[in-house]
Amino acid sequence: KKKRASITSENQKVFDKLHNKFDPSLVGTVPISKVHQSNIKNPKSTSKRNTEPTNIHSQRQKQLQKEGLIKMQSPNVGKSVRSKKKKVEHEEKKNDNNNNNKRKTMDYNVLPELHRGTALLKYGRRGYPHFRQFNVTSDNEYIRWFSSKKKMTQSSINVGNINEILTGQHTKEFRRIAWTTLTPASFSIIYDNKKKSLNLVAKSVDEMKMWVEALRKLRDLKRKGEALNKMDKLMVEVDFRDRNRPQSRNHSGNFLRSHETKEREVDPILQRKLIDDIAGLRKQFIEISREANNPIVQSTKEYESIEQILSELEERIEELDHEVRNTRNTKIAENDVWRTRIDLESLREKIKVINKQHKSEYKASKRRWSVF
């Protein structure tokens, strides 16, 4: 019992630490210093509300008129001005509507990003939420995640079996661990005749919207009988940008970095720790690269996305080292280091799963070739 309690407390500590990190980094397009300001409600005014009408009450007005203190006003005074004002407002509204109709919504091809995959926080029926790598398979038929505790057939959902996709936190898995600050980036995939659900949190709202819109479109196309494996484009209205993508790559975005802030808020102890952390990330990157550089992983269709993410992470770690050493805000730097670690760890889990589950297939194929 003591051992079980200690494991639970360790998990709790890890989750609490994750909670503190995830929340400020949720709104990736907003500088960390400004996060939550929009959620702070103005304090209620303690002064008494002024409910007195702006115009003098009609009875009081008549009394003043009788006493000769004010002149009699025609009921039509100001009517022409008001009607003219209404006419102008109507014309402006009409012009705005016409302009909105003329504006075309921009669509973006997200299929390469879905094949590449992103790290999402997965809520399960037991234990604490954990990050896993998610991507759409090369034939566009399945959404897949990688968990060492499951076979790949158990961690794949055919898009045709998706019943609905809910945004927000509505399932019992979300209610089991209340973390409502992440609701804007949360979504649930309901599948298998509504018997099962996959409950996820993206690292930003745009990332969530990209996945939701794309999966809904794939499901609808599948139901119409479209050949998904022949698709080379999937257009959605979300221009997804990843804060942890290097500046030279697609979907990098124009984010405020820790060395670019106007105000200087640097904790020197934290900065030294982050420099050490980046050295650890470099070491971890080398280990993961070695794990990926084996014939079993290279023989799979997933290797292309693994190679792409590794290339991006190598470049991002170098950027991050420069940002941390020249940081003007260690809090932003800390969150950016955390994001890179999440991407590395979820990619490592993916490589581990592929290596384990494709080993027998690879050996069988080698035996077949040896016959010839």
Coordinates of C-alpha atoms in Angstrom, one line a residue, residues 90-357:
H90 CA -28.0 51.4 -42.2
E91 CA -25.8 52.3 -45.2
E92 CA -22.7 51.5 -43.2
K93 CA -24.0 48.2 -42.1
K94 CA -25.0 47.4 -45.7
N95 CA -21.5 48.2 -47.0
D96 CA -19.9 46.1 -44.2
N97 CA -22.1 43.1 -45.2
N98 CA -21.1 43.6 -48.9
N99 CA -17.4 43.7 -48.0
N100 CA -17.7 40.6 -45.8
N101 CA -19.4 38.7 -48.7
K102 CA -16.6 39.8 -51.1
R103 CA -13.9 38.6 -48.7
K104 CA -13.0 35.0 -49.4
T105 CA -12.0 32.8 -46.6
M106 CA -8.4 31.4 -46.9
D107 CA -8.0 27.7 -47.0
Y108 CA -4.9 25.8 -46.0
N109 CA -3.6 22.4 -47.0
V110 CA -3.1 20.5 -43.7
L111 CA -2.5 17.0 -45.1
P112 CA 1.4 17.2 -44.9
E113 CA 1.0 18.4 -41.2
L114 CA -1.4 15.5 -40.4
H115 CA 1.1 13.0 -41.9
R116 CA 4.0 14.6 -40.0
G117 CA 1.9 14.5 -36.7
T118 CA 1.9 16.5 -33.5
A119 CA 2.2 15.7 -29.8
L120 CA -1.2 15.8 -28.0
L121 CA -2.1 15.3 -24.4
K122 CA -4.1 12.1 -24.1
Y123 CA -6.6 11.5 -21.3
G124 CA -7.2 7.9 -20.5
R125 CA -9.6 5.9 -18.3
R126 CA -6.8 5.4 -15.7
G127 CA -3.7 7.2 -14.6
Y128 CA -2.7 10.8 -15.4
P129 CA -2.8 12.4 -18.9
H130 CA 0.3 11.9 -21.0
F131 CA 1.7 13.2 -24.3
R132 CA 1.6 10.9 -27.3
Q133 CA 2.5 11.4 -31.0
F134 CA -0.5 11.5 -33.2
N135 CA -0.7 11.4 -37.0
V136 CA -2.9 10.4 -39.9
T137 CA -1.6 7.3 -41.8
S138 CA -0.2 7.7 -45.3
D139 CA -3.4 6.3 -46.9
N140 CA -5.5 9.0 -45.0
E141 CA -7.7 6.2 -43.6
Y142 CA -6.6 6.2 -39.9
I143 CA -5.7 8.5 -37.0
R144 CA -3.0 6.8 -35.1
W145 CA -1.1 7.3 -31.8
F146 CA 1.9 5.4 -30.4
S147 CA 1.8 3.8 -27.0
S148 CA 4.2 1.1 -25.8
K149 CA 1.4 -0.4 -23.8
K150 CA -0.8 -1.0 -26.8
K151 CA -0.6 -2.8 -30.2
M152 CA -0.8 -0.4 -33.1
T153 CA -4.1 -2.0 -34.1
Q154 CA -5.5 -0.9 -30.7
S155 CA -4.2 2.7 -31.1
S156 CA -5.7 3.4 -34.5
I157 CA -9.2 4.7 -35.4
N158 CA -10.6 4.4 -38.9
V159 CA -11.9 7.8 -39.8
G160 CA -15.1 6.1 -41.2
N161 CA -15.8 4.8 -37.7
I162 CA -15.9 8.3 -36.2
N163 CA -19.4 9.2 -35.0
E164 CA -18.7 12.7 -33.9
I165 CA -16.0 15.1 -32.7
L166 CA -16.8 17.3 -29.7
T167 CA -14.8 20.4 -28.8
G168 CA -14.3 21.1 -25.1
Q169 CA -14.4 18.7 -22.1
H170 CA -17.6 16.7 -22.1
T171 CA -16.7 13.1 -21.4
K172 CA -16.2 11.2 -18.1
E173 CA -12.4 11.0 -18.8
F174 CA -12.2 14.7 -18.8
R175 CA -14.3 15.0 -15.7
R176 CA -12.2 12.4 -13.9
I177 CA -9.3 14.9 -13.7
A178 CA -10.7 18.4 -13.7
W179 CA -8.4 20.7 -15.6
T180 CA -10.8 23.3 -17.0
T181 CA -8.1 25.8 -18.0
L182 CA -7.4 23.6 -21.0
T183 CA -11.0 23.4 -22.2
P184 CA -10.5 25.8 -25.2
A185 CA -7.9 23.3 -26.7
S186 CA -9.7 20.1 -25.7
F187 CA -11.6 17.7 -28.0
S188 CA -13.0 14.2 -28.0
I189 CA -13.3 11.7 -30.8
I190 CA -16.4 9.6 -30.3
Y191 CA -16.2 6.3 -32.3
D192 CA -17.2 2.7 -32.6
N193 CA -21.0 3.3 -32.5
K194 CA -20.4 5.8 -29.7
K195 CA -19.0 3.1 -27.4
K196 CA -15.5 4.6 -27.2
S197 CA -13.9 8.0 -27.0
L198 CA -10.4 9.4 -27.5
N199 CA -9.9 12.5 -25.4
L200 CA -7.2 14.9 -26.3
V201 CA -5.8 18.4 -25.5
A202 CA -3.8 20.2 -28.1
K203 CA -0.9 22.6 -27.2
S204 CA -2.8 25.6 -28.7
V205 CA -6.4 26.4 -29.8
D206 CA -5.4 26.5 -33.5
E207 CA -3.8 23.1 -33.3
M208 CA -7.1 21.7 -31.9
K209 CA -9.1 23.4 -34.6
M210 CA -6.8 22.0 -37.3
W211 CA -7.3 18.4 -36.0
V212 CA -11.0 18.8 -35.5
E213 CA -11.8 20.3 -38.9
A214 CA -9.5 17.9 -40.8
L215 CA -10.9 14.8 -39.1
R216 CA -14.4 15.9 -39.7
K217 CA -13.7 16.4 -43.4
L218 CA -11.9 13.0 -43.7
R219 CA -14.8 11.3 -42.1
D220 CA -17.4 13.0 -44.3
L221 CA -15.3 12.2 -47.5
K222 CA -15.1 8.5 -46.4
R223 CA -18.8 8.3 -45.9
K224 CA -19.4 9.7 -49.4
G225 CA -17.2 6.9 -50.8
E226 CA -14.2 9.0 -51.8
A227 CA -10.9 7.3 -52.3
L228 CA -8.9 8.8 -49.4
N229 CA -5.6 7.2 -50.5
K230 CA -5.7 9.2 -53.7
M231 CA -5.9 12.6 -51.9
D232 CA -3.0 14.9 -52.1
K233 CA -4.7 17.9 -50.4
L234 CA -7.0 18.5 -47.5
M235 CA -8.1 22.2 -47.2
V236 CA -9.3 23.7 -43.9
E237 CA -9.8 27.3 -42.7
V238 CA -7.2 27.0 -39.9
D239 CA -3.7 28.5 -40.5
F240 CA -1.9 26.4 -37.8
R241 CA 1.4 27.7 -36.5
D242 CA 3.6 25.7 -34.1
R243 CA 5.6 27.6 -31.5
N244 CA 8.1 24.9 -31.4
R245 CA 8.9 24.8 -35.1
P246 CA 12.2 26.4 -36.3
Q247 CA 11.9 29.7 -38.1
S248 CA 13.1 28.2 -41.4
R249 CA 10.3 25.5 -41.5
N250 CA 6.7 25.5 -42.5
H251 CA 4.1 26.4 -39.8
S252 CA 6.7 28.2 -37.7
G253 CA 4.8 31.4 -37.2
N254 CA 5.9 34.8 -35.9
F255 CA 5.9 34.3 -32.1
L256 CA 7.5 36.5 -29.5
R257 CA 10.6 34.8 -28.3
S258 CA 12.2 35.0 -24.8
H259 CA 15.1 37.2 -26.0
E260 CA 12.8 39.6 -27.8
T261 CA 10.7 41.0 -25.0
K262 CA 10.9 44.7 -24.1
E263 CA 10.8 44.2 -20.4
R264 CA 13.6 42.2 -18.8
E265 CA 12.4 39.6 -16.3
V266 CA 15.3 37.2 -15.8
D267 CA 15.9 34.8 -12.9
P268 CA 19.6 34.0 -13.2
I269 CA 19.3 30.7 -11.3
L270 CA 16.5 29.5 -13.6
Q271 CA 18.5 30.7 -16.7
R272 CA 21.5 28.5 -15.6
K273 CA 19.2 25.6 -15.1
L274 CA 17.7 26.0 -18.5
I275 CA 21.2 26.1 -20.2
D276 CA 21.9 22.8 -18.4
D277 CA 18.5 21.5 -19.6
I278 CA 19.3 22.3 -23.2
A279 CA 22.5 20.3 -22.9
G280 CA 20.3 17.4 -21.7
L281 CA 18.0 17.9 -24.7
R282 CA 21.0 17.7 -27.0
K283 CA 22.1 14.4 -25.4
Q284 CA 18.5 13.1 -25.6
F285 CA 18.3 14.1 -29.3
I286 CA 21.5 12.2 -30.1
E287 CA 20.1 9.1 -28.4
I288 CA 16.8 9.3 -30.2
S289 CA 18.5 9.8 -33.5
R290 CA 20.5 6.6 -32.9
E291 CA 17.3 4.7 -32.0
A292 CA 15.6 6.0 -35.3
N293 CA 18.7 5.1 -37.4
N294 CA 18.0 1.4 -37.5
P295 CA 16.8 -0.7 -40.5
I296 CA 13.5 -1.7 -38.8
V297 CA 12.3 1.8 -38.3
Q298 CA 13.7 2.9 -41.7
S299 CA 11.7 0.2 -43.4
T300 CA 8.3 1.6 -42.2
K301 CA 6.1 4.3 -43.8
E302 CA 6.4 6.3 -40.5
Y303 CA 10.2 6.9 -41.0
E304 CA 9.6 9.9 -43.3
S305 CA 7.8 11.8 -40.6
I306 CA 10.3 10.7 -37.9
E307 CA 13.2 12.0 -40.0
Q308 CA 11.4 15.3 -40.6
I309 CA 10.6 15.9 -36.9
L310 CA 14.2 15.0 -36.0
S311 CA 15.6 17.5 -38.5
E312 CA 13.3 20.2 -37.2
L313 CA 14.1 19.5 -33.5
E314 CA 17.8 19.6 -34.2
E315 CA 17.4 23.1 -35.6
R316 CA 15.0 24.2 -32.9
I317 CA 17.4 23.1 -30.1
E318 CA 20.1 25.4 -31.6
E319 CA 17.6 28.3 -31.8
L320 CA 16.5 27.6 -28.2
D321 CA 20.1 27.6 -27.0
H322 CA 20.6 31.1 -28.4
E323 CA 17.3 32.3 -27.0
V324 CA 18.0 31.1 -23.5
R325 CA 21.5 32.4 -23.3
N326 CA 20.3 35.9 -24.4
T327 CA 16.9 35.7 -22.7
R328 CA 15.0 38.7 -21.4
N329 CA 12.2 36.5 -19.9
T330 CA 13.1 33.2 -18.3
K331 CA 9.5 32.2 -17.9
I332 CA 8.9 32.2 -21.6
A333 CA 12.2 30.4 -22.1
E334 CA 11.2 27.8 -19.6
N335 CA 8.0 27.1 -21.4
D336 CA 9.8 26.8 -24.7
V337 CA 12.3 24.3 -23.3
W338 CA 9.3 22.4 -22.0
R339 CA 7.7 22.2 -25.4
T340 CA 10.9 20.9 -27.0
R341 CA 11.2 18.2 -24.3
I342 CA 7.6 17.1 -24.9
D343 CA 8.2 16.8 -28.7
L344 CA 11.4 14.8 -28.1
E345 CA 9.8 12.4 -25.5
S346 CA 6.7 11.7 -27.6
L347 CA 8.8 11.1 -30.7
R348 CA 11.0 8.7 -28.7
E349 CA 7.9 6.7 -27.6
K350 CA 6.8 6.5 -31.3
I351 CA 10.2 5.1 -32.3
K352 CA 10.1 2.6 -29.5
V353 CA 6.7 1.4 -30.5
I354 CA 7.6 1.1 -34.2
N355 CA 10.8 -0.7 -33.4
K356 CA 9.0 -3.2 -31.1
Q357 CA 6.0 -4.0 -33.3

